[in-house]
């Protein structure tokens, strides 16, 4: 079984050379302690933890899965010890406020950590990941008392958290939530209902679990305007902060599922469970969606992670496994046959994975800088600043989440393909990556919903195309500056054309949607994918510009490293980016080709 190697070289290239994180951190209040030395030490230490502790549990966790006995969930062997290691190392509080026991480092540091953990072992990373969602919600919407009670044990990793939204009848359309919350004389509420698919709903890693639950008050308006948010602890906290009596919430069963088997996905029953309102009545969805942008960047990591992991393993295999001779003549004449890596088609697969992993990582780090500013706005109480960066991030997050998780699935599949039939056999781990990755396009909003959020809400309704204009202006300004460089000129010219096309497509879709409302839903996926390919092209130009500069003037890395960046950019521009045109054509095709069949005529069976 291969192991994960933290791609520190690429991470540092992006942080230090492409996106100037050292300068960015200097300008942030939370960045005072994020000096280059500290960042370097954290990355190295986190990489070691992921390589030595989490990666070895990846396959065994999948084989064992979680189990439910007498209402209590047990995680696979080794998870508890690994979690203790994680909590004692202070990793959960890396980017959490110091007043609650965190290290107060910028939010982006947390994302770097999440990327490595999620790549080494996505199932494991779900447990602390969900806790972060709960922490953020309480931090932003909780009362002082609630913050005081919950944030420190969550930050220290002694307690964990969950996000309980989905019910059997609804996942996307949360306006249909039925779980009831009845007010009690003491100001608390009794919650009754069933939530399904709840990640980390129960487990044996922490002494308590804090559920953040969407529920409906007795006379609440119908739909999304009648949903409130509650804290429902597994064990009610005692006065002294210790764990008190068991609450009426329990895991009814574990979902049997395709992948991420070491992550406990639970049906949670709330049987008159005591809960505490968080945020204003009937504004639960709004509260839940604050920080959703950061959560979605978190899920976008699940596009980059599998591309990276599957690439690392496929590359090793392609260098060792031999099959036939290269078409251009023997490459390894002393061997019985040439290694797979000498075949053009295998290289197509490997380079696609590499371009997605490194291009996707760049997209994440670009967005993470915006997240730092947004979080700083919230922490400083500067709501205008928070809103400004939330908008910028809000435009990018559906692109990151939707596009990168789709590309992550492609990359994982290609990794399996490089292994031939051996990819389908469990021992190599490649089929596990495919199974684990598949969930990423589904939860935290399916690709279709991300696409609607991007095109329908962010582009058409909220900004009438302004969000695309603002972003493409930035991209085009950068591209224009590269036109004078011979090596970069072809990329820059292509990118300039695409930025103009992106605006034109937006206008054409907007006009078409005025006449035919189905246009938005019909065009959304292609619009999202087009946007993703162009955004990734921008990231490849940013990396190429640094590589050219460093090759001319000398840089931190070897020449081969920078040459490899340019070669991968060339591959991306010439072999992957042309796909954007297929999406453009499809996006503008009439809705008739989708909508003309009556629902009952979609199949003729029986
Ligand atoms: C392993 C796993 C872990 C999960 N973890 C959690 C968790 O921790 N907490 C939690 O609350 N939930 C969790 N979920 C639930 C997950 O977020 C939902 O499954 C997801 O949001 C989709 O909802 P749904 O399954 O009800 O699909 P539906 O909403 O029924 O959607 C079905 C399909 O229809 C499409 N669709 C729906 N509405 C529209 C529309 N208006 N326009 C166009 N297309 C549409 C969707 O894109 C999708 O393709 C988890 C799910 C899984 C499988």
PDB file of N, CA, C and O in Angstrom, residues 274-338:
ATOM      1  N   UNK A 274     -33.009  18.250  24.668  1.00  0.00           N
ATOM      2  CA  UNK A 274     -32.881  19.640  25.096  1.00  0.00           C
ATOM      3  C   UNK A 274     -31.952  20.392  24.149  1.00  0.00           C
ATOM      4  O   UNK A 274     -30.841  19.930  23.856  1.00  0.00           O
ATOM      5  N   UNK A 275     -32.456  21.524  23.669  1.00  0.00           N
ATOM      6  CA  UNK A 275     -31.642  22.339  22.772  1.00  0.00           C
ATOM      7  C   UNK A 275     -31.702  23.801  23.182  1.00  0.00           C
ATOM      8  O   UNK A 275     -32.574  24.216  23.957  1.00  0.00           O
ATOM      9  N   UNK A 276     -30.771  24.570  22.669  1.00  0.00           N
ATOM     10  CA  UNK A 276     -30.685  25.997  23.007  1.00  0.00           C
ATOM     11  C   UNK A 276     -30.635  26.794  21.713  1.00  0.00           C
ATOM     12  O   UNK A 276     -29.801  26.506  20.838  1.00  0.00           O
ATOM     13  N   UNK A 277     -31.522  27.771  21.623  1.00  0.00           N
ATOM     14  CA  UNK A 277     -31.598  28.581  20.401  1.00  0.00           C
ATOM     15  C   UNK A 277     -30.282  29.318  20.181  1.00  0.00           C
ATOM     16  O   UNK A 277     -29.718  29.878  21.132  1.00  0.00           O
ATOM     17  N   UNK A 278     -29.833  29.327  18.948  1.00  0.00           N
ATOM     18  CA  UNK A 278     -28.618  30.091  18.635  1.00  0.00           C
ATOM     19  C   UNK A 278     -28.969  31.054  17.501  1.00  0.00           C
ATOM     20  O   UNK A 278     -29.543  30.652  16.495  1.00  0.00           O
ATOM     21  N   UNK A 279     -28.678  32.327  17.716  1.00  0.00           N
ATOM     22  CA  UNK A 279     -29.085  33.344  16.742  1.00  0.00           C
ATOM     23  C   UNK A 279     -30.576  33.626  16.883  1.00  0.00           C
ATOM     24  O   UNK A 279     -31.268  33.010  17.702  1.00  0.00           O
ATOM     25  N   UNK A 280     -31.107  34.553  16.080  1.00  0.00           N
ATOM     26  CA  UNK A 280     -32.519  34.932  16.195  1.00  0.00           C
ATOM     27  C   UNK A 280     -33.466  33.825  15.706  1.00  0.00           C
ATOM     28  O   UNK A 280     -33.085  33.014  14.866  1.00  0.00           O
ATOM     29  N   UNK A 281     -34.685  33.847  16.244  1.00  0.00           N
ATOM     30  CA  UNK A 281     -35.717  32.895  15.806  1.00  0.00           C
ATOM     31  C   UNK A 281     -35.936  33.027  14.295  1.00  0.00           C
ATOM     32  O   UNK A 281     -35.917  34.145  13.761  1.00  0.00           O
ATOM     33  N   UNK A 282     -36.184  31.929  13.634  1.00  0.00           N
ATOM     34  CA  UNK A 282     -36.532  31.880  12.200  1.00  0.00           C
ATOM     35  C   UNK A 282     -35.431  32.370  11.259  1.00  0.00           C
ATOM     36  O   UNK A 282     -35.670  32.580  10.078  1.00  0.00           O
ATOM     37  N   UNK A 283     -34.247  32.577  11.804  1.00  0.00           N
ATOM     38  CA  UNK A 283     -33.145  32.994  10.915  1.00  0.00           C
ATOM     39  C   UNK A 283     -32.035  31.950  10.877  1.00  0.00           C
ATOM     40  O   UNK A 283     -30.871  32.253  10.632  1.00  0.00           O
ATOM     41  N   UNK A 284     -32.460  30.721  11.146  1.00  0.00           N
ATOM     42  CA  UNK A 284     -31.476  29.630  11.236  1.00  0.00           C
ATOM     43  C   UNK A 284     -30.695  29.400   9.965  1.00  0.00           C
ATOM     44  O   UNK A 284     -29.490  29.153  10.006  1.00  0.00           O
ATOM     45  N   UNK A 285     -31.391  29.508   8.842  1.00  0.00           N
ATOM     46  CA  UNK A 285     -30.678  29.221   7.591  1.00  0.00           C
ATOM     47  C   UNK A 285     -29.612  30.267   7.308  1.00  0.00           C
ATOM     48  O   UNK A 285     -28.504  29.942   6.901  1.00  0.00           O
ATOM     49  N   UNK A 286     -29.979  31.537   7.568  1.00  0.00           N
ATOM     50  CA  UNK A 286     -28.983  32.598   7.369  1.00  0.00           C
ATOM     51  C   UNK A 286     -27.766  32.345   8.242  1.00  0.00           C
ATOM     52  O   UNK A 286     -26.626  32.479   7.798  1.00  0.00           O
ATOM     53  N   UNK A 287     -28.030  31.999   9.498  1.00  0.00           N
ATOM     54  CA  UNK A 287     -26.908  31.768  10.428  1.00  0.00           C
ATOM     55  C   UNK A 287     -26.067  30.594   9.936  1.00  0.00           C
ATOM     56  O   UNK A 287     -24.838  30.643   9.953  1.00  0.00           O
ATOM     57  N   UNK A 288     -26.753  29.542   9.501  1.00  0.00           N
ATOM     58  CA  UNK A 288     -26.056  28.337   9.060  1.00  0.00           C
ATOM     59  C   UNK A 288     -25.162  28.641   7.860  1.00  0.00           C
ATOM     60  O   UNK A 288     -24.102  28.052   7.700  1.00  0.00           O
ATOM     61  N   UNK A 289     -25.618  29.570   7.041  1.00  0.00           N
ATOM     62  CA  UNK A 289     -24.864  29.832   5.810  1.00  0.00           C
ATOM     63  C   UNK A 289     -23.750  30.856   5.977  1.00  0.00           C
ATOM     64  O   UNK A 289     -22.974  31.064   5.070  1.00  0.00           O
ATOM     65  N   UNK A 290     -23.677  31.490   7.159  1.00  0.00           N
ATOM     66  CA  UNK A 290     -22.508  32.340   7.367  1.00  0.00           C
ATOM     67  C   UNK A 290     -21.345  31.366   7.495  1.00  0.00           C
ATOM     68  O   UNK A 290     -21.494  30.309   8.098  1.00  0.00           O
ATOM     69  N   UNK A 291     -20.283  31.727   6.954  1.00  0.00           N
ATOM     70  CA  UNK A 291     -19.089  30.883   6.980  1.00  0.00           C
ATOM     71  C   UNK A 291     -19.229  29.682   6.050  1.00  0.00           C
ATOM     72  O   UNK A 291     -18.358  28.856   5.962  1.00  0.00           O
ATOM     73  N   UNK A 292     -20.389  29.590   5.350  1.00  0.00           N
ATOM     74  CA  UNK A 292     -20.565  28.487   4.421  1.00  0.00           C
ATOM     75  C   UNK A 292     -19.486  28.559   3.346  1.00  0.00           C
ATOM     76  O   UNK A 292     -19.018  27.541   2.860  1.00  0.00           O
ATOM     77  N   UNK A 293     -19.106  29.798   2.994  1.00  0.00           N
ATOM     78  CA  UNK A 293     -18.077  29.945   1.967  1.00  0.00           C
ATOM     79  C   UNK A 293     -16.775  29.273   2.392  1.00  0.00           C
ATOM     80  O   UNK A 293     -16.124  28.620   1.593  1.00  0.00           O
ATOM     81  N   UNK A 294     -16.423  29.450   3.679  1.00  0.00           N
ATOM     82  CA  UNK A 294     -15.176  28.804   4.124  1.00  0.00           C
ATOM     83  C   UNK A 294     -15.370  27.297   4.168  1.00  0.00           C
ATOM     84  O   UNK A 294     -14.483  26.539   3.802  1.00  0.00           O
ATOM     85  N   UNK A 295     -16.579  26.860   4.581  1.00  0.00           N
ATOM     86  CA  UNK A 295     -16.832  25.410   4.622  1.00  0.00           C
ATOM     87  C   UNK A 295     -16.735  24.832   3.220  1.00  0.00           C
ATOM     88  O   UNK A 295     -16.223  23.729   3.013  1.00  0.00           O
ATOM     89  N   UNK A 296     -17.214  25.607   2.251  1.00  0.00           N
ATOM     90  CA  UNK A 296     -17.189  25.083   0.884  1.00  0.00           C
ATOM     91  C   UNK A 296     -15.781  25.058   0.312  1.00  0.00           C
ATOM     92  O   UNK A 296     -15.465  24.185  -0.486  1.00  0.00           O
ATOM     93  N   UNK A 297     -14.947  26.002   0.724  1.00  0.00           N
ATOM     94  CA  UNK A 297     -13.544  25.883   0.288  1.00  0.00           C
ATOM     95  C   UNK A 297     -13.001  24.599   0.896  1.00  0.00           C
ATOM     96  O   UNK A 297     -12.245  23.870   0.268  1.00  0.00           O
ATOM     97  N   UNK A 298     -13.426  24.325   2.141  1.00  0.00           N
ATOM     98  CA  UNK A 298     -13.013  23.076   2.793  1.00  0.00           C
ATOM     99  C   UNK A 298     -13.397  21.877   1.952  1.00  0.00           C
ATOM    100  O   UNK A 298     -12.602  20.947   1.787  1.00  0.00           O
ATOM    101  N   UNK A 299     -14.604  21.884   1.399  1.00  0.00           N
ATOM    102  CA  UNK A 299     -15.022  20.733   0.594  1.00  0.00           C
ATOM    103  C   UNK A 299     -14.320  20.728  -0.756  1.00  0.00           C
ATOM    104  O   UNK A 299     -14.057  19.660  -1.320  1.00  0.00           O
ATOM    105  N   UNK A 300     -14.006  21.922  -1.260  1.00  0.00           N
ATOM    106  CA  UNK A 300     -13.271  21.982  -2.534  1.00  0.00           C
ATOM    107  C   UNK A 300     -11.928  21.270  -2.396  1.00  0.00           C
ATOM    108  O   UNK A 300     -11.393  20.738  -3.373  1.00  0.00           O
ATOM    109  N   UNK A 301     -11.396  21.259  -1.169  1.00  0.00           N
ATOM    110  CA  UNK A 301     -10.145  20.528  -0.935  1.00  0.00           C
ATOM    111  C   UNK A 301     -10.315  19.082  -1.365  1.00  0.00           C
ATOM    112  O   UNK A 301      -9.383  18.434  -1.817  1.00  0.00           O
ATOM    113  N   UNK A 302     -11.543  18.589  -1.258  1.00  0.00           N
ATOM    114  CA  UNK A 302     -11.753  17.185  -1.604  1.00  0.00           C
ATOM    115  C   UNK A 302     -11.701  16.958  -3.110  1.00  0.00           C
ATOM    116  O   UNK A 302     -11.811  15.826  -3.573  1.00  0.00           O
ATOM    117  N   UNK A 303     -11.542  18.015  -3.880  1.00  0.00           N
ATOM    118  CA  UNK A 303     -11.236  17.844  -5.294  1.00  0.00           C
ATOM    119  C   UNK A 303      -9.729  17.746  -5.479  1.00  0.00           C
ATOM    120  O   UNK A 303      -9.223  16.899  -6.214  1.00  0.00           O
ATOM    121  N   UNK A 304      -9.009  18.610  -4.760  1.00  0.00           N
ATOM    122  CA  UNK A 304      -7.555  18.658  -4.915  1.00  0.00           C
ATOM    123  C   UNK A 304      -6.899  17.426  -4.273  1.00  0.00           C
ATOM    124  O   UNK A 304      -5.984  16.825  -4.844  1.00  0.00           O
ATOM    125  N   UNK A 305      -7.389  17.060  -3.091  1.00  0.00           N
ATOM    126  CA  UNK A 305      -6.789  15.950  -2.336  1.00  0.00           C
ATOM    127  C   UNK A 305      -6.704  14.655  -3.144  1.00  0.00           C
ATOM    128  O   UNK A 305      -5.616  14.091  -3.316  1.00  0.00           O
ATOM    129  N   UNK A 306      -7.825  14.171  -3.671  1.00  0.00           N
ATOM    130  CA  UNK A 306      -7.755  12.911  -4.410  1.00  0.00           C
ATOM    131  C   UNK A 306      -6.928  13.016  -5.685  1.00  0.00           C
ATOM    132  O   UNK A 306      -6.285  12.044  -6.101  1.00  0.00           O
ATOM    133  N   UNK A 307      -6.934  14.207  -6.307  1.00  0.00           N
ATOM    134  CA  UNK A 307      -6.103  14.375  -7.501  1.00  0.00           C
ATOM    135  C   UNK A 307      -4.640  14.203  -7.099  1.00  0.00           C
ATOM    136  O   UNK A 307      -3.868  13.503  -7.758  1.00  0.00           O
ATOM    137  N   UNK A 308      -4.263  14.821  -5.989  1.00  0.00           N
ATOM    138  CA  UNK A 308      -2.877  14.738  -5.516  1.00  0.00           C
ATOM    139  C   UNK A 308      -2.515  13.299  -5.130  1.00  0.00           C
ATOM    140  O   UNK A 308      -1.505  12.752  -5.567  1.00  0.00           O
ATOM    141  N   UNK A 309      -3.367  12.698  -4.289  1.00  0.00           N
ATOM    142  CA  UNK A 309      -3.052  11.367  -3.760  1.00  0.00           C
ATOM    143  C   UNK A 309      -2.995  10.348  -4.895  1.00  0.00           C
ATOM    144  O   UNK A 309      -2.053   9.558  -5.005  1.00  0.00           O
ATOM    145  N   UNK A 310      -3.998  10.399  -5.744  1.00  0.00           N
ATOM    146  CA  UNK A 310      -4.083   9.426  -6.810  1.00  0.00           C
ATOM    147  C   UNK A 310      -2.952   9.653  -7.829  1.00  0.00           C
ATOM    148  O   UNK A 310      -2.411   8.704  -8.400  1.00  0.00           O
ATOM    149  N   UNK A 311      -2.551  10.900  -8.009  1.00  0.00           N
ATOM    150  CA  UNK A 311      -1.425  11.201  -8.900  1.00  0.00           C
ATOM    151  C   UNK A 311      -0.123  10.636  -8.315  1.00  0.00           C
ATOM    152  O   UNK A 311       0.666  10.006  -9.019  1.00  0.00           O
ATOM    153  N   UNK A 312       0.088  10.886  -7.029  1.00  0.00           N
ATOM    154  CA  UNK A 312       1.329  10.384  -6.406  1.00  0.00           C
ATOM    155  C   UNK A 312       1.465   8.888  -6.608  1.00  0.00           C
ATOM    156  O   UNK A 312       2.527   8.380  -6.975  1.00  0.00           O
ATOM    157  N   UNK A 313       0.371   8.163  -6.384  1.00  0.00           N
ATOM    158  CA  UNK A 313       0.447   6.704  -6.441  1.00  0.00           C
ATOM    159  C   UNK A 313       0.519   6.219  -7.894  1.00  0.00           C
ATOM    160  O   UNK A 313       1.237   5.276  -8.202  1.00  0.00           O
ATOM    161  N   UNK A 314      -0.218   6.889  -8.767  1.00  0.00           N
ATOM    162  CA  UNK A 314      -0.210   6.473 -10.176  1.00  0.00           C
ATOM    163  C   UNK A 314       1.161   6.750 -10.803  1.00  0.00           C
ATOM    164  O   UNK A 314       1.657   5.968 -11.617  1.00  0.00           O
ATOM    165  N   UNK A 315       1.775   7.850 -10.409  1.00  0.00           N
ATOM    166  CA  UNK A 315       3.090   8.201 -10.955  1.00  0.00           C
ATOM    167  C   UNK A 315       4.125   7.139 -10.567  1.00  0.00           C
ATOM    168  O   UNK A 315       4.900   6.665 -11.405  1.00  0.00           O
ATOM    169  N   UNK A 316       4.130   6.752  -9.306  1.00  0.00           N
ATOM    170  CA  UNK A 316       5.062   5.703  -8.861  1.00  0.00           C
ATOM    171  C   UNK A 316       4.849   4.436  -9.680  1.00  0.00           C
ATOM    172  O   UNK A 316       5.800   3.801 -10.127  1.00  0.00           O
ATOM    173  N   UNK A 317       3.603   4.093  -9.860  1.00  0.00           N
ATOM    174  CA  UNK A 317       3.270   2.854 -10.578  1.00  0.00           C
ATOM    175  C   UNK A 317       3.721   2.944 -12.036  1.00  0.00           C
ATOM    176  O   UNK A 317       4.309   2.009 -12.580  1.00  0.00           O
ATOM    177  N   UNK A 318       3.446   4.101 -12.653  1.00  0.00           N
ATOM    178  CA  UNK A 318       3.769   4.266 -14.078  1.00  0.00           C
ATOM    179  C   UNK A 318       5.279   4.266 -14.323  1.00  0.00           C
ATOM    180  O   UNK A 318       5.738   3.978 -15.424  1.00  0.00           O
ATOM    181  N   UNK A 319       6.051   4.585 -13.292  1.00  0.00           N
ATOM    182  CA  UNK A 319       7.514   4.546 -13.444  1.00  0.00           C
ATOM    183  C   UNK A 319       8.055   3.130 -13.307  1.00  0.00           C
ATOM    184  O   UNK A 319       9.156   2.838 -13.737  1.00  0.00           O
ATOM    185  N   UNK A 320       7.277   2.265 -12.644  1.00  0.00           N
ATOM    186  CA  UNK A 320       7.776   0.913 -12.373  1.00  0.00           C
ATOM    187  C   UNK A 320       7.192  -0.162 -13.275  1.00  0.00           C
ATOM    188  O   UNK A 320       7.895  -1.069 -13.686  1.00  0.00           O
ATOM    189  N   UNK A 321       5.928  -0.070 -13.540  1.00  0.00           N
ATOM    190  CA  UNK A 321       5.253  -1.111 -14.330  1.00  0.00           C
ATOM    191  C   UNK A 321       5.673  -1.009 -15.800  1.00  0.00           C
ATOM    192  O   UNK A 321       5.714   0.089 -16.363  1.00  0.00           O
ATOM    193  N   UNK A 322       5.961  -2.155 -16.411  1.00  0.00           N
ATOM    194  CA  UNK A 322       6.435  -2.132 -17.805  1.00  0.00           C
ATOM    195  C   UNK A 322       5.411  -2.743 -18.749  1.00  0.00           C
ATOM    196  O   UNK A 322       4.790  -3.752 -18.428  1.00  0.00           O
ATOM    197  N   UNK A 323       5.296  -2.122 -19.922  1.00  0.00           N
ATOM    198  CA  UNK A 323       4.382  -2.669 -20.921  1.00  0.00           C
ATOM    199  C   UNK A 323       4.792  -2.199 -22.319  1.00  0.00           C
ATOM    200  O   UNK A 323       4.831  -0.990 -22.580  1.00  0.00           O
ATOM    201  N   UNK A 324       5.115  -3.110 -23.167  1.00  0.00           N
ATOM    202  CA  UNK A 324       5.440  -2.844 -24.570  1.00  0.00           C
ATOM    203  C   UNK A 324       6.534  -1.768 -24.723  1.00  0.00           C
ATOM    204  O   UNK A 324       7.192  -1.408 -23.756  1.00  0.00           O
ATOM    205  N   UNK A 325       6.698  -1.318 -25.939  1.00  0.00           N
ATOM    206  CA  UNK A 325       7.739  -0.316 -26.190  1.00  0.00           C
ATOM    207  C   UNK A 325       7.116   1.013 -26.566  1.00  0.00           C
ATOM    208  O   UNK A 325       6.037   1.047 -27.165  1.00  0.00           O
ATOM    209  N   UNK A 326       7.806   2.095 -26.247  1.00  0.00           N
ATOM    210  CA  UNK A 326       7.320   3.427 -26.627  1.00  0.00           C
ATOM    211  C   UNK A 326       7.291   3.517 -28.153  1.00  0.00           C
ATOM    212  O   UNK A 326       8.158   2.943 -28.825  1.00  0.00           O
ATOM    213  N   UNK A 327       6.332   4.222 -28.708  1.00  0.00           N
ATOM    214  CA  UNK A 327       6.182   4.290 -30.168  1.00  0.00           C
ATOM    215  C   UNK A 327       7.391   4.953 -30.824  1.00  0.00           C
ATOM    216  O   UNK A 327       7.758   4.635 -31.953  1.00  0.00           O
ATOM    217  N   UNK A 328       8.040   5.854 -30.115  1.00  0.00           N
ATOM    218  CA  UNK A 328       9.187   6.554 -30.705  1.00  0.00           C
ATOM    219  C   UNK A 328      10.489   5.760 -30.553  1.00  0.00           C
ATOM    220  O   UNK A 328      11.569   6.294 -30.798  1.00  0.00           O
ATOM    221  N   UNK A 329      10.416   4.520 -30.123  1.00  0.00           N
ATOM    222  CA  UNK A 329      11.617   3.693 -29.976  1.00  0.00           C
ATOM    223  C   UNK A 329      11.871   3.338 -28.521  1.00  0.00           C
ATOM    224  O   UNK A 329      11.388   4.027 -27.623  1.00  0.00           O
ATOM    225  N   UNK A 330      12.655   2.277 -28.293  1.00  0.00           N
ATOM    226  CA  UNK A 330      12.924   1.779 -26.936  1.00  0.00           C
ATOM    227  C   UNK A 330      13.458   2.871 -26.023  1.00  0.00           C
ATOM    228  O   UNK A 330      14.394   3.581 -26.396  1.00  0.00           O
ATOM    229  N   UNK A 331      12.886   3.012 -24.868  1.00  0.00           N
ATOM    230  CA  UNK A 331      13.396   3.985 -23.896  1.00  0.00           C
ATOM    231  C   UNK A 331      14.288   3.302 -22.867  1.00  0.00           C
ATOM    232  O   UNK A 331      15.159   3.933 -22.281  1.00  0.00           O
ATOM    233  N   UNK A 332      13.991   2.045 -22.575  1.00  0.00           N
ATOM    234  CA  UNK A 332      14.796   1.319 -21.585  1.00  0.00           C
ATOM    235  C   UNK A 332      15.204  -0.021 -22.213  1.00  0.00           C
ATOM    236  O   UNK A 332      14.635  -1.062 -21.882  1.00  0.00           O
ATOM    237  N   UNK A 333      16.186   0.026 -23.131  1.00  0.00           N
ATOM    238  CA  UNK A 333      16.525  -1.171 -23.915  1.00  0.00           C
ATOM    239  C   UNK A 333      16.963  -2.358 -23.065  1.00  0.00           C
ATOM    240  O   UNK A 333      16.798  -3.503 -23.476  1.00  0.00           O
ATOM    241  N   UNK A 334      17.521  -2.099 -21.870  1.00  0.00           N
ATOM    242  CA  UNK A 334      17.984  -3.210 -21.027  1.00  0.00           C
ATOM    243  C   UNK A 334      16.831  -3.941 -20.351  1.00  0.00           C
ATOM    244  O   UNK A 334      17.020  -4.987 -19.737  1.00  0.00           O
ATOM    245  N   UNK A 335      15.665  -3.360 -20.394  1.00  0.00           N
ATOM    246  CA  UNK A 335      14.522  -3.955 -19.705  1.00  0.00           C
ATOM    247  C   UNK A 335      13.662  -4.727 -20.691  1.00  0.00           C
ATOM    248  O   UNK A 335      13.727  -4.501 -21.904  1.00  0.00           O
ATOM    249  N   UNK A 336      12.823  -5.581 -20.150  1.00  0.00           N
ATOM    250  CA  UNK A 336      11.969  -6.412 -20.987  1.00  0.00           C
ATOM    251  C   UNK A 336      10.967  -5.559 -21.780  1.00  0.00           C
ATOM    252  O   UNK A 336      10.552  -5.913 -22.883  1.00  0.00           O
ATOM    253  N   UNK A 337      10.616  -4.440 -21.227  1.00  0.00           N
ATOM    254  CA  UNK A 337       9.694  -3.506 -21.903  1.00  0.00           C
ATOM    255  C   UNK A 337       9.884  -2.128 -21.270  1.00  0.00           C
ATOM    256  O   UNK A 337      10.542  -2.002 -20.238  1.00  0.00           O
ATOM    257  N   UNK A 338       9.323  -1.115 -21.909  1.00  0.00           N
ATOM    258  CA  UNK A 338       9.448   0.242 -21.342  1.00  0.00           C
ATOM    259  C   UNK A 338       8.404   0.452 -20.243  1.00  0.00           C
ATOM    260  O   UNK A 338       7.344  -0.191 -20.240  1.00  0.00           O
TER     261      UNK A 338
END
